[in-house]
Coordinates of C-alpha atoms and ligand atoms in Angstrom, one line a residue:
X1 CA 12.6 59.6 10.5
X2 CA 12.9 56.8 13.2
X3 CA 15.2 54.0 12.2
X4 CA 12.1 51.0 13.5
X5 CA 9.4 52.4 12.3
X6 CA 11.0 53.5 8.9
X7 CA 11.7 49.3 8.7
X8 CA 8.2 48.4 10.0
X9 CA 6.7 51.1 6.9
X10 CA 8.9 48.9 4.4
X11 CA 7.8 46.3 6.4
X12 CA 4.8 46.3 5.4
X13 CA 4.6 47.8 2.0
X14 CA 6.7 44.8 1.0
X15 CA 4.0 42.6 2.7
X16 CA 0.8 44.3 1.1
X17 CA 3.0 44.5 -2.2
X18 CA 3.3 41.0 -2.3
X19 CA -0.4 39.2 -0.9
X20 CA -1.9 42.1 -2.9
X21 CA -4.6 40.3 -4.2
X22 CA -5.9 39.0 -1.0
X23 CA -6.6 42.3 0.8
X24 CA -8.7 43.9 0.5
X25 CA -8.5 47.1 -0.9
X26 CA -8.8 49.2 1.6
X27 CA -6.2 48.5 4.2
X28 CA -4.0 48.3 1.7
X29 CA -4.5 52.2 1.1
X30 CA -4.3 52.1 5.4
X31 CA -0.3 51.5 4.7
X32 CA 0.6 53.5 2.1
X33 CA -1.1 56.6 3.7
X34 CA 1.3 55.7 6.5
X35 CA 4.9 55.6 4.9
X36 CA 3.4 58.4 1.8
X37 CA 2.7 60.3 6.0
X38 CA 6.6 59.7 7.1
X39 CA 8.2 60.1 3.0
X40 CA 5.3 62.9 1.7
X41 CA 4.4 61.1 -1.4
X42 CA 0.3 60.4 -2.2
X43 CA 0.3 56.6 -4.4
X44 CA 2.6 54.4 -4.9
X45 CA 2.1 51.8 -8.0
X46 CA 4.1 48.3 -9.0
X47 CA 4.4 47.1 -12.3
X48 CA 6.1 43.9 -13.6
X49 CA 6.8 44.7 -17.5
X50 CA 7.4 41.6 -19.6
X51 CA 11.0 42.1 -22.4
X52 CA 9.2 43.8 -24.9
X53 CA 8.4 46.7 -21.7
X54 CA 4.4 46.2 -23.3
X55 CA 2.4 43.7 -21.6
X56 CA 1.4 43.8 -17.6
X57 CA 2.1 41.1 -16.3
X58 CA 1.4 42.2 -12.8
X59 CA -0.1 45.4 -11.7
X60 CA -0.6 46.7 -8.0
X61 CA -2.2 50.6 -7.2
X62 CA -2.2 51.9 -3.6
X63 CA -4.0 55.5 -3.7
X64 CA -2.7 56.7 -7.5
X65 CA -4.6 59.7 -7.4
X66 CA -6.7 62.1 -10.2
X67 CA -5.2 64.4 -12.1
X68 CA -1.5 63.8 -11.6
X69 CA 0.8 65.3 -13.3
X70 CA 2.7 62.8 -15.2
X71 CA 5.5 65.3 -15.2
X72 CA 6.7 64.9 -10.9
X73 CA 5.5 60.9 -11.0
X74 CA 8.9 58.8 -9.9
X75 CA 9.7 56.0 -11.6
X76 CA 12.1 53.5 -10.0
X77 CA 13.6 50.3 -12.5
X78 CA 14.8 47.0 -11.1
X79 CA 15.6 44.8 -13.1
X80 CA 14.2 40.8 -12.5
X81 CA 14.9 37.7 -14.3
X82 CA 13.7 36.3 -17.4
X83 CA 13.4 40.0 -18.6
X84 CA 10.9 41.4 -16.4
X85 CA 11.5 44.6 -14.5
X86 CA 10.2 45.6 -11.9
X87 CA 8.8 49.6 -12.4
X88 CA 7.4 51.3 -9.3
X89 CA 6.3 54.8 -9.7
X90 CA 6.2 57.5 -7.0
X91 CA 3.3 60.0 -7.2
X92 CA 3.6 63.1 -5.8
X93 CA 0.7 64.6 -2.9
X94 CA -2.1 66.4 -3.9
X95 CA -1.1 70.4 -5.2
X96 CA 3.3 68.8 -3.9
X97 CA 6.3 71.4 -4.8
X98 CA 8.7 69.9 -6.9
X99 CA 10.9 66.9 -5.0
X100 CA 13.1 68.3 -2.4
X101 CA 16.9 66.5 -2.8
X102 CA 16.4 65.2 0.4
X103 CA 12.6 64.2 0.1
X104 CA 14.3 61.9 -3.4
X105 CA 16.6 60.4 -1.6
X106 CA 14.9 58.9 0.9
X107 CA 12.2 57.9 -1.7
X108 CA 15.4 56.1 -3.6
X109 CA 16.1 54.6 -0.5
X110 CA 12.7 53.8 0.6
X111 CA 11.9 51.8 -3.1
X112 CA 15.0 50.2 -3.2
X113 CA 14.3 48.2 0.8
X114 CA 11.2 48.3 -0.9
X115 CA 11.8 46.3 -4.1
X116 CA 14.3 43.8 -2.1
X117 CA 12.3 43.0 0.7
X118 CA 9.0 42.3 -1.7
X119 CA 11.4 40.0 -3.6
X120 CA 12.6 38.2 -0.2
X121 CA 9.0 37.7 -0.5
X122 CA 8.5 36.0 -3.7
X123 CA 11.5 33.9 -3.1
X124 CA 10.3 32.4 0.3
X125 CA 6.4 31.5 -1.4
X126 CA 8.0 30.7 -4.5
X127 CA 9.7 28.1 -1.8
X128 CA 6.9 27.4 0.0
X129 CA 5.2 26.6 -3.4
X130 CA 8.0 24.0 -3.7
X131 CA 6.9 22.8 -0.5
X132 CA 3.8 22.5 -0.8
X133 CA 3.2 21.6 -5.4
X134 CA 3.5 18.5 -7.0
X135 CA 6.3 19.8 -9.8
X136 CA 4.5 17.3 -12.4
X137 CA 1.3 18.0 -11.6
X138 CA 0.7 21.9 -9.7
X139 CA -0.9 20.0 -8.0
X140 CA -0.6 20.0 -4.6
X141 CA 1.3 17.3 -2.2
X142 CA 2.4 15.4 0.6
X143 CA 3.9 17.9 2.2
X144 CA 0.2 20.2 2.0
X145 CA -1.7 16.9 2.3
X146 CA 0.1 16.3 6.1
X147 CA 0.2 20.0 7.4
X148 CA -3.3 19.9 6.6
X149 CA -4.6 16.9 8.8
X150 CA -2.7 19.1 11.8
X151 CA -4.5 22.1 11.0
X152 CA -7.8 20.9 11.6
X153 CA -6.8 18.0 13.8
X154 CA -5.3 21.2 16.2
X155 CA -8.4 23.6 15.6
X156 CA -10.7 20.5 16.3
X157 CA -13.0 20.0 12.7
X158 CA -11.4 17.2 11.7
X159 CA -14.1 15.2 12.3
X160 CA -15.8 16.7 9.6
X161 CA -13.4 15.1 7.1
X162 CA -12.7 12.0 5.4
X163 CA -9.3 11.3 4.0
X164 CA -8.8 8.6 1.2
X165 CA -6.0 7.0 -0.2
X166 CA -6.4 6.2 -4.1
X167 CA -4.0 4.1 -6.1
X168 CA -4.8 4.4 -10.3
X169 CA -5.4 0.8 -10.7
X170 CA -3.2 0.2 -13.9
X171 CA -1.2 2.8 -14.4
X172 CA 1.4 0.6 -15.8
X173 CA 0.0 -0.3 -18.5
X174 CA -1.4 2.9 -19.3
X175 CA 1.5 3.7 -19.8
X176 CA 2.2 1.3 -22.4
X177 CA -0.7 2.1 -24.0
X178 CA -1.1 5.8 -25.0
X179 CA 2.8 6.8 -23.4
X180 CA 4.0 8.9 -20.8
X181 CA 3.4 12.3 -22.3
X182 CA -0.3 11.1 -22.2
X183 CA 0.0 9.6 -19.0
X184 CA 1.3 13.2 -17.7
X185 CA -1.8 14.8 -19.3
X186 CA -4.8 12.4 -18.4
X187 CA -2.8 12.1 -14.0
X188 CA -3.0 15.9 -14.3
X189 CA -6.8 16.3 -15.9
X190 CA -8.2 13.4 -13.3
X191 CA -7.0 15.4 -10.6
X192 CA -8.6 18.4 -11.2
X193 CA -12.2 16.4 -12.6
X194 CA -11.4 15.1 -8.5
X195 CA -10.6 18.5 -7.6
X196 CA -13.9 19.6 -9.0
X197 CA -16.9 20.4 -7.5
X198 CA -14.7 20.3 -3.9
X199 CA -14.1 23.7 -1.7
X200 CA -11.1 25.3 -0.4
X201 CA -10.5 23.7 2.5
X202 CA -10.7 20.2 0.6
X203 CA -7.9 18.3 -0.2
X204 CA -6.3 16.4 -3.3
X205 CA -2.9 15.8 -3.2
X206 CA -0.3 13.2 -5.8
X207 CA 1.7 11.3 -2.9
X208 CA 4.2 9.1 -5.8
X209 CA 3.7 8.7 -8.8
X210 CA 0.0 6.6 -9.1
X211 CA -1.2 7.5 -6.3
X212 CA -2.7 10.7 -4.1
X213 CA -4.8 11.4 -0.6
X214 CA -7.5 13.0 -0.4
X215 CA -9.0 15.2 2.7
X216 CA -12.4 16.0 1.7
X217 CA -15.7 16.9 3.9
X218 CA -17.4 13.7 4.4
X219 CA -21.3 15.6 2.7
X220 CA -18.9 14.5 -0.4
X221 CA -17.7 11.3 0.1
X222 CA -20.2 10.0 -2.2
X223 CA -19.9 12.4 -5.1
X224 CA -16.2 10.9 -5.0
X225 CA -16.3 8.0 -4.7
X226 CA -18.0 7.5 -7.1
X227 CA -15.5 9.4 -9.9
X228 CA -13.3 7.2 -8.0
X229 CA -15.8 4.1 -9.4
X230 CA -15.3 5.1 -12.6
X231 CA -14.0 8.3 -14.8
X232 CA -13.4 9.2 -19.2
X233 CA -10.9 11.4 -18.8
X234 CA -10.0 12.5 -22.5
X235 CA -6.4 13.6 -22.8
X236 CA -6.2 14.5 -26.6
X237 CA -7.7 16.6 -29.2
X238 CA -9.2 13.5 -30.4
X239 CA -13.1 12.0 -29.9
X240 CA -11.2 8.9 -29.0
X241 CA -8.8 10.9 -27.3
X242 CA -10.0 8.9 -23.9
X243 CA -9.5 7.0 -21.1
X244 CA -11.5 5.2 -19.0
X245 CA -9.6 5.3 -15.3
X246 CA -10.7 3.9 -12.3
X247 CA -9.0 3.8 -8.8
X248 CA -8.7 1.9 -5.4
X249 CA -9.6 3.4 -2.3
X250 CA -8.3 3.4 1.2
X251 CA -11.3 5.2 3.1
X252 CA -10.3 6.3 7.0
X253 CA -14.1 8.6 8.2
X254 CA -11.8 10.9 11.3
X255 CA -13.4 10.5 14.8
X256 CA -11.7 13.3 16.6
X257 CA -9.3 11.0 18.2
X258 CA -7.2 10.8 15.6
X259 CA -3.7 12.6 16.9
X260 CA -1.9 13.5 13.8
X261 CA -1.5 12.7 10.4
X262 CA 1.5 9.6 11.3
X263 CA -2.0 7.8 12.0
X264 CA -4.3 9.1 9.3
X265 CA -2.1 8.3 6.7
X266 CA -1.3 4.9 7.9
X267 CA -4.7 4.1 8.4
X268 CA -5.5 5.4 4.6
X269 CA -1.7 3.1 3.7
X270 CA -3.7 -0.3 5.6
X271 CA -6.4 0.1 4.4
X272 CA -5.7 0.4 0.1
X273 CA -3.6 -2.1 0.7
X274 CA -7.4 -4.3 1.3
X275 CA -8.7 -3.4 -1.9
X276 CA -5.4 -4.1 -3.3
X277 CA -5.0 -7.7 -2.7
X278 CA -9.1 -8.1 -2.7
X279 CA -10.2 -9.3 -6.4
X280 CA -13.6 -8.2 -5.5
X281 CA -13.3 -5.4 -2.8
X282 CA -12.3 -1.6 -5.1
X283 CA -12.7 0.1 -1.6
X284 CA -11.8 -0.5 1.8
X285 CA -13.1 1.3 4.9
X286 CA -10.4 2.1 7.5
X287 CA -12.0 0.0 11.4
X288 CA -10.3 -0.6 14.2
X289 CA -10.2 -4.0 14.5
X290 CA -8.3 -3.9 10.9
X291 CA -5.8 -1.4 13.4
X292 CA -5.9 -5.1 14.4
X293 CA -4.7 -6.6 12.7
X294 CA -2.4 -5.1 11.4
X295 CA -1.2 -4.5 15.0
X296 CA -1.1 -8.2 15.0
X297 CA 0.7 -9.2 12.0
X298 CA 4.4 -6.3 12.4
X299 CA 4.2 -8.3 15.2
X300 CA 4.5 -11.8 13.1
X301 CA 6.4 -10.0 10.6
X302 CA 9.1 -8.7 13.2
X303 CA 9.3 -11.3 15.5
X304 CA 9.8 -13.6 12.7
X305 CA 13.2 -13.3 12.3
X306 CA 14.3 -13.9 15.3
X307 CA 11.9 -17.5 15.5
X308 CA 13.1 -19.0 12.2
X309 CA 17.3 -18.1 13.8
X310 CA 16.3 -18.7 17.6
X311 CA 15.0 -22.2 16.4
X312 CA 11.8 -20.9 18.2
X313 CA 9.7 -22.8 15.3
X314 CA 9.4 -25.8 15.7
X315 CA 8.4 -29.3 13.8
X316 CA 5.3 -31.2 14.2
X317 CA 4.9 -34.6 12.8
X318 CA 1.5 -35.5 12.4
X319 CA 1.7 -39.3 11.5
X320 CA -0.8 -41.1 7.8
X321 CA -1.9 -44.6 8.5
X322 CA -3.0 -47.7 6.6
X323 CA -7.5 -47.5 7.5
X324 CA -5.5 -51.4 6.2
X325 CA -4.2 -52.5 9.2
X326 CA -4.2 -49.1 10.8
X327 CA 0.4 -48.8 11.0
X328 CA 2.0 -46.2 10.2
X329 CA 2.7 -45.5 6.9
X330 CA 3.2 -42.0 6.4
X331 CA 3.9 -38.5 7.7
X332 CA 3.4 -34.8 7.6
X333 CA 5.5 -32.1 9.1
X334 CA 3.1 -28.7 10.4
X335 CA 5.2 -26.5 11.5
X336 CA 4.3 -24.7 16.0
X337 CA 5.7 -21.3 16.7
X338 CA 7.1 -21.6 19.9
X339 CA 6.3 -17.9 22.1
X340 CA 6.7 -18.5 25.9
X341 CA 6.4 -22.0 26.6
X342 CA 2.6 -20.8 23.8
X343 CA 2.1 -22.9 20.1
X344 CA 0.8 -20.5 18.3
X345 CA -1.6 -23.1 15.6
X346 CA 0.0 -22.3 11.7
X347 CA -2.9 -20.8 11.7
X348 CA -2.0 -17.0 13.0
X349 CA 1.2 -16.8 11.2
X350 CA 0.8 -18.4 8.0
X351 CA -1.6 -16.8 6.1
X352 CA 0.3 -12.8 6.8
X353 CA 3.8 -14.4 6.2
X354 CA 2.4 -15.8 3.2
X355 CA 1.4 -11.6 1.9
X356 CA 5.5 -11.4 1.0
X357 CA 8.1 -14.9 0.6
X358 CA 8.8 -15.4 3.6
X359 CA 6.5 -18.6 3.7
X360 CA 9.2 -19.3 0.7
X361 CA 12.4 -19.7 4.2
X362 CA 9.4 -21.2 6.8
X363 CA 9.0 -23.9 4.0
X364 CA 12.4 -24.9 3.3
X365 CA 13.6 -24.3 6.9
X366 CA 11.2 -27.1 7.7
X367 CA 11.9 -29.5 4.5
X368 CA 15.7 -28.5 6.1
X369 CA 14.8 -29.4 9.6
X370 CA 12.6 -33.0 8.1
X371 CA 15.4 -33.7 6.5
X372 CA 18.3 -34.1 8.9
X373 CA 16.1 -36.0 10.9
X374 CA 15.2 -38.4 8.5
X375 CA 19.2 -38.7 7.9
X376 CA 19.8 -39.5 12.2
X377 CA 16.7 -41.8 11.9
X378 CA 18.7 -43.7 9.2
X379 CA 22.3 -43.3 10.8
X380 CA 20.9 -44.9 14.4
X381 CA 19.0 -47.7 12.4
X382 CA 15.2 -46.4 12.5
X383 CA 13.9 -47.5 9.5
X384 CA 11.9 -43.7 7.9
X385 CA 8.6 -43.3 6.5
X386 CA 7.7 -40.2 3.9
X387 CA 7.1 -37.6 4.9
X388 CA 5.3 -34.7 3.7
X389 CA 5.8 -30.5 3.7
X390 CA 3.9 -27.8 2.8
X391 CA 4.9 -25.9 -0.1
X392 CA 3.2 -21.9 -0.7
X393 CA 1.9 -21.4 -3.8
X394 CA 4.2 -19.2 -3.2
X395 CA 7.3 -20.9 -4.2
X396 CA 6.4 -20.6 -8.1
X397 CA 7.7 -17.9 -9.1
X398 CA 11.1 -19.7 -8.2
X399 CA 12.6 -21.1 -11.0
X400 CA 15.3 -22.9 -9.0
X401 CA 12.3 -24.4 -6.6
X402 CA 13.0 -28.1 -8.4
X403 CA 16.9 -27.8 -7.7
X404 CA 17.0 -25.6 -4.6
X405 CA 14.8 -28.4 -3.0
X406 CA 16.3 -31.4 -4.3
X407 CA 19.7 -29.4 -2.5
X408 CA 18.6 -30.1 0.6
X409 CA 18.1 -33.4 0.4
X410 CA 21.4 -34.3 -1.2
X411 CA 23.1 -32.4 1.8
X412 CA 21.4 -34.4 4.4
X413 CA 22.0 -37.8 1.3
X414 CA 18.2 -38.5 2.8
X415 CA 16.8 -41.3 -0.1
X416 CA 14.0 -39.4 -2.5
X417 CA 11.7 -41.0 -1.4
X418 CA 11.3 -40.2 1.4
X419 CA 10.3 -36.6 0.9
X420 CA 6.2 -35.8 -0.8
X421 CA 6.0 -31.9 -1.1
X422 CA 2.5 -31.1 -0.9
X423 CA 1.4 -28.0 -2.6
X424 CA -1.8 -26.8 -3.3
X425 CA -4.3 -26.5 -6.4
X426 CA -5.3 -23.9 -7.9
X427 CA -7.0 -21.2 -10.8
X428 CA -4.6 -18.9 -11.6
X429 CA -3.5 -20.1 -14.9
X430 CA -0.5 -18.5 -15.0
X431 CA 0.2 -20.9 -11.4
X432 CA -1.2 -24.0 -12.5
X433 CA 1.5 -24.0 -15.4
X434 CA 4.2 -23.4 -13.0
X435 CA 3.3 -26.0 -11.2
X436 CA 3.1 -27.6 -13.4
X437 CA 6.1 -27.5 -13.9
X438 CA 7.6 -28.3 -11.1
X439 CA 5.3 -32.1 -10.3
X440 CA 7.0 -32.2 -13.8
X441 CA 10.3 -31.4 -12.9
X442 CA 10.7 -33.3 -8.8
X443 CA 9.4 -36.5 -10.2
X444 CA 12.5 -36.4 -12.9
X445 CA 14.2 -36.9 -9.4
X446 CA 11.9 -39.6 -8.2
X447 CA 10.7 -36.6 -5.2
X448 CA 6.9 -37.6 -5.3
X449 CA 3.9 -34.3 -5.0
X450 CA 0.5 -34.3 -3.9
X451 CA -2.1 -32.1 -3.8
X452 CA -3.4 -31.1 -0.7
X453 CA -6.7 -29.9 0.4
X454 CA -8.1 -30.8 -2.9
X455 CA -11.9 -30.3 -2.6
X456 CA -11.5 -26.5 -0.4
X457 CA -11.3 -24.4 -3.3
X458 CA -12.5 -24.8 -6.7
X459 CA -11.1 -28.1 -7.6
X460 CA -10.3 -27.8 -11.4
X461 CA -10.9 -31.7 -13.4
X462 CA -7.5 -30.4 -15.1
X463 CA -5.7 -30.3 -12.3
X464 CA -5.1 -33.9 -11.7
X465 CA -5.6 -34.9 -15.6
X466 CA -3.0 -33.4 -16.5
X467 CA -0.5 -32.6 -13.7
X468 CA 0.8 -35.9 -12.9
X469 CA 0.8 -35.5 -9.4
X470 CA 0.8 -39.0 -7.1
X471 CA -1.3 -38.4 -3.9
X472 CA -4.4 -36.4 -3.9
X473 CA -5.5 -35.4 0.1
X474 CA -9.0 -35.2 0.2
X475 CA -9.7 -31.9 2.4
X476 CA -11.6 -32.7 6.1
X477 CA -15.0 -30.6 4.4
X478 CA -15.6 -33.8 1.9
X479 CA -15.8 -35.5 5.0
X480 CA -18.7 -33.5 6.5
X481 CA -21.5 -34.1 9.3
X482 CA -23.6 -37.3 8.8
X483 CA -26.6 -34.9 9.1
X484 CA -26.6 -32.5 7.5
X485 CA -28.0 -33.2 3.4
X486 CA -25.8 -30.5 2.0
X487 CA -23.1 -32.8 3.4
X488 CA -25.1 -35.9 1.7
X489 CA -23.8 -33.7 -2.0
X490 CA -20.9 -33.6 -0.9
X491 CA -19.9 -37.1 0.1
X492 CA -21.1 -37.6 -3.3
X493 CA -18.9 -35.9 -4.5
X494 CA -16.4 -37.2 -1.7
X495 CA -16.7 -41.0 -3.1
X496 CA -16.9 -40.1 -7.6
X497 CA -13.4 -37.9 -6.7
X498 CA -11.5 -41.1 -4.8
X499 CA -12.3 -43.5 -7.7
X500 CA -11.3 -41.1 -10.0
X501 CA -8.0 -40.4 -8.8
X502 CA -8.1 -44.7 -8.5
X503 CA -8.7 -44.9 -12.5
X504 CA -5.5 -42.0 -12.9
X505 CA -3.5 -44.0 -11.0
X506 CA -2.8 -41.8 -7.6
X507 CA -3.1 -42.5 -3.8
X508 CA -6.1 -41.1 -2.0
X509 CA -5.7 -39.9 1.3
X510 CA -8.6 -38.0 4.1
X511 CA -7.6 -35.7 6.4
X512 CA -9.8 -34.3 9.1
X513 CA -10.2 -38.4 9.6
X514 CA -12.2 -38.0 13.3
X515 CA -14.1 -40.5 14.3
X516 CA -14.5 -44.5 13.0
X517 CA -17.9 -43.9 10.8
X518 CA -15.5 -41.0 8.8
X519 CA -13.8 -44.7 8.8
X520 CA -16.4 -46.5 7.2
X521 CA -17.1 -43.5 4.6
X522 CA -14.2 -44.0 3.3
X523 CA -13.4 -47.6 3.0
X524 CA -17.1 -48.3 1.7
X525 CA -14.9 -46.0 -0.7
X526 CA -12.5 -47.2 -1.4
X527 CA -9.5 -45.2 0.3
X528 CA -7.2 -47.1 2.8
X529 CA -5.1 -44.6 3.5
X530 CA -5.8 -41.5 6.4
X531 CA -4.4 -38.6 8.2
X532 CA -6.7 -37.2 11.5
X533 CA -7.1 -36.4 15.2
X534 CA -8.7 -39.8 15.4
X535 CA -5.3 -41.6 15.0
X536 CA -3.4 -38.7 16.2
X537 CA -3.0 -35.1 15.9
X538 CA 0.4 -33.4 15.5
X539 CA 2.9 -34.2 17.9
X540 CA 6.8 -32.8 18.4
X541 CA 9.4 -34.6 17.2
X542 CA 10.3 -37.4 20.1
X543 CA 6.7 -38.0 20.2
X544 CA 7.2 -38.5 16.4
X545 CA 10.4 -40.2 16.9
X546 CA 8.9 -42.8 20.0
X547 CA 4.8 -43.5 17.4
X548 CA 8.1 -44.6 14.7
X549 CA 9.8 -46.9 16.9
X550 CA 6.5 -48.8 17.8
X551 CA 6.5 -49.3 14.4
Ligands
C2E601 P1 -2.5 -29.0 5.9 O1 -1.4 -28.4 5.5 O2 -3.9 -28.8 5.2 O3 -3.0 -30.0 7.9 C1 -3.4 -30.6 8.0 C2 -3.7 -29.5 9.2 O4 -5.3 -29.7 9.2 C3 -3.5 -29.6 10.2 O5 -3.4 -28.5 10.4 C4 -3.9 -30.1 11.1 O6 -3.3 -30.2 12.0 C5 -5.4 -31.1 11.0 N1 -6.2 -31.6 11.1 C6 -5.1 -33.2 11.3 N2 -6.2 -34.0 11.3 C7 -7.2 -33.5 11.8 C8 -8.2 -33.5 12.2 O7 -8.8 -34.4 12.7 N3 -9.6 -33.2 12.4 C9 -9.3 -31.3 12.2 N4 -9.9 -30.5 12.0 N5 -8.0 -31.2 11.6 C10 -7.1 -32.0 11.2 P2 -2.6 -27.0 11.0 O8 -1.5 -27.3 11.7 O9 -3.0 -26.2 11.5 O10 -2.5 -26.4 9.5 C11 -3.1 -25.4 8.8 C12 -2.3 -24.9 7.9 O11 -1.2 -24.4 7.6 C13 -2.2 -27.0 7.2 O12 -3.6 -27.5 5.9 C14 -1.2 -25.8 6.5 O13 -1.6 -25.4 5.3 C15 -0.4 -25.3 6.5 N6 1.5 -25.3 7.1 C16 1.3 -26.2 8.4 N7 2.6 -25.8 8.4 C17 3.4 -24.9 7.3 C18 3.9 -25.1 6.6 O14 5.8 -25.7 7.0 N8 4.4 -24.6 5.2 C19 3.2 -24.6 4.5 N9 3.1 -23.9 3.8 N10 2.2 -24.3 5.6 C20 2.0 -25.4 6.6
MG602 MG1 -0.8 -30.6 4.5
MG603 MG1 -4.7 -30.5 4.1

């Protein structure tokens, strides 16, 4: 027999053996018949026997002849791992004489090669298995999800699918509640449950601890979302071993123009983040507009570090005036990001920085800048006014916040009465306690605080009752438009808020004062401090210094 042909036969047989359960029997027979023609045998069988030699673990048979004369059957055994033995049985051709020595030698050689090839196939299969499966849940993994996406993209059928990134809600707490081993069971059963009713081409992959990536047919989207809303998962044998699992999800209905799995993963992760950061949304759909927002966000985050280092973030000052004599009584420091001579207003970048603690760097940068300026005014014989600096609620988790602030003031020897810290109201209880601690702490050092934008959020009266703010900054929405009925109610409320603040010994300042009607209204309600475009817009430092010197 020619060498190449022989190797082909061996490889063919090995391949068929390893995929026997998926290949049509007729096909198997064909390959074995080919091999048999050269090697003169009638059939081939492979079994795997366990350590006791009894129970059959796997058995494949090609062309087992009927009425076999057992004495002429040849068996070849190979030990595998864990006491398993692979047994190859070769059946003679019908009516064949005894195997001669030469035929037996070939057969021996053939089966040995076949077994080796078979082993190699198993190794490849094992390697493939671990490449595409998560060892803990035995479900598929990220690599599998990614390759399926690419496969569907290449075959131009990706628009039949929806990709979903799933994050189990509160899984950390569930671990504490029922223990990690029960949680492992929940994970597996949950994934089994998600897969129920899906077809073979659909994917439920685990991509990290409690996160999954799904690729499902569009017509199954509603069914899956229903399961994600809330599912009861049984993890034990008792009737009450049940937990209710719900999940947040980022959803992307794929279209033909998706380019690679990278885009899909990026898109569903972004959508998932939106859902995770939202109080109301459990599911969030990826859409190109929010993709623009993501691009914008990435741009600002990356550029921010550089902007701080290069001092491209400027501190503007907006004067505060007394409504009794229109004298300058203070200022608010506001950030302006200047890129190529273009001024980017804080509303474009503050919310992005506020998603991380980068906002804290900005606030301290502004405080540092303000203190440096006050130091320089004092040195040049100019009497400073009190400057307020906005501090994000993000700072509240900093246990050293008060000390950190005091340190900046002291570095520039700024008398503490010249700085005011503006904090916005909060409805979160944990924040509320921290807020109280900070305001008390600052007051001990002689630094006053103000509630910014009072009336914007869900203002709580206990906030101004329990936290010793010195100043209440009334949000511009209170002034409203005098022609609108709803604003009538706003103004009625403003009146009461001002009188309450006055009764509590707090100072009141109105923001967004744009015209004399506003001034009139404030005076009628006994609010005598204001900040707004009627007097000045926020101005660069040099311009503010001129205003300061004139006063
Ligand atoms: P805010 O602290 O309430 O600042 C007042 C905002 O109202 C400023 O907007 C100011 O320009 C604007 N304003 C002042 N007078 C008028 C007026 O008469 N009419 C109208 N329509 N608006 C007026 P700006 O500078 O765009 O700042 C927006 C917000 O960004 C600030 O609101 C503050 O919450 C935040 N912010 C600005 N700089 C910083 C900062 O350095 N750190 C932090 N944490 N937040 C900052
Ligand atoms: Mg403010
Ligand atoms: Mg404000």
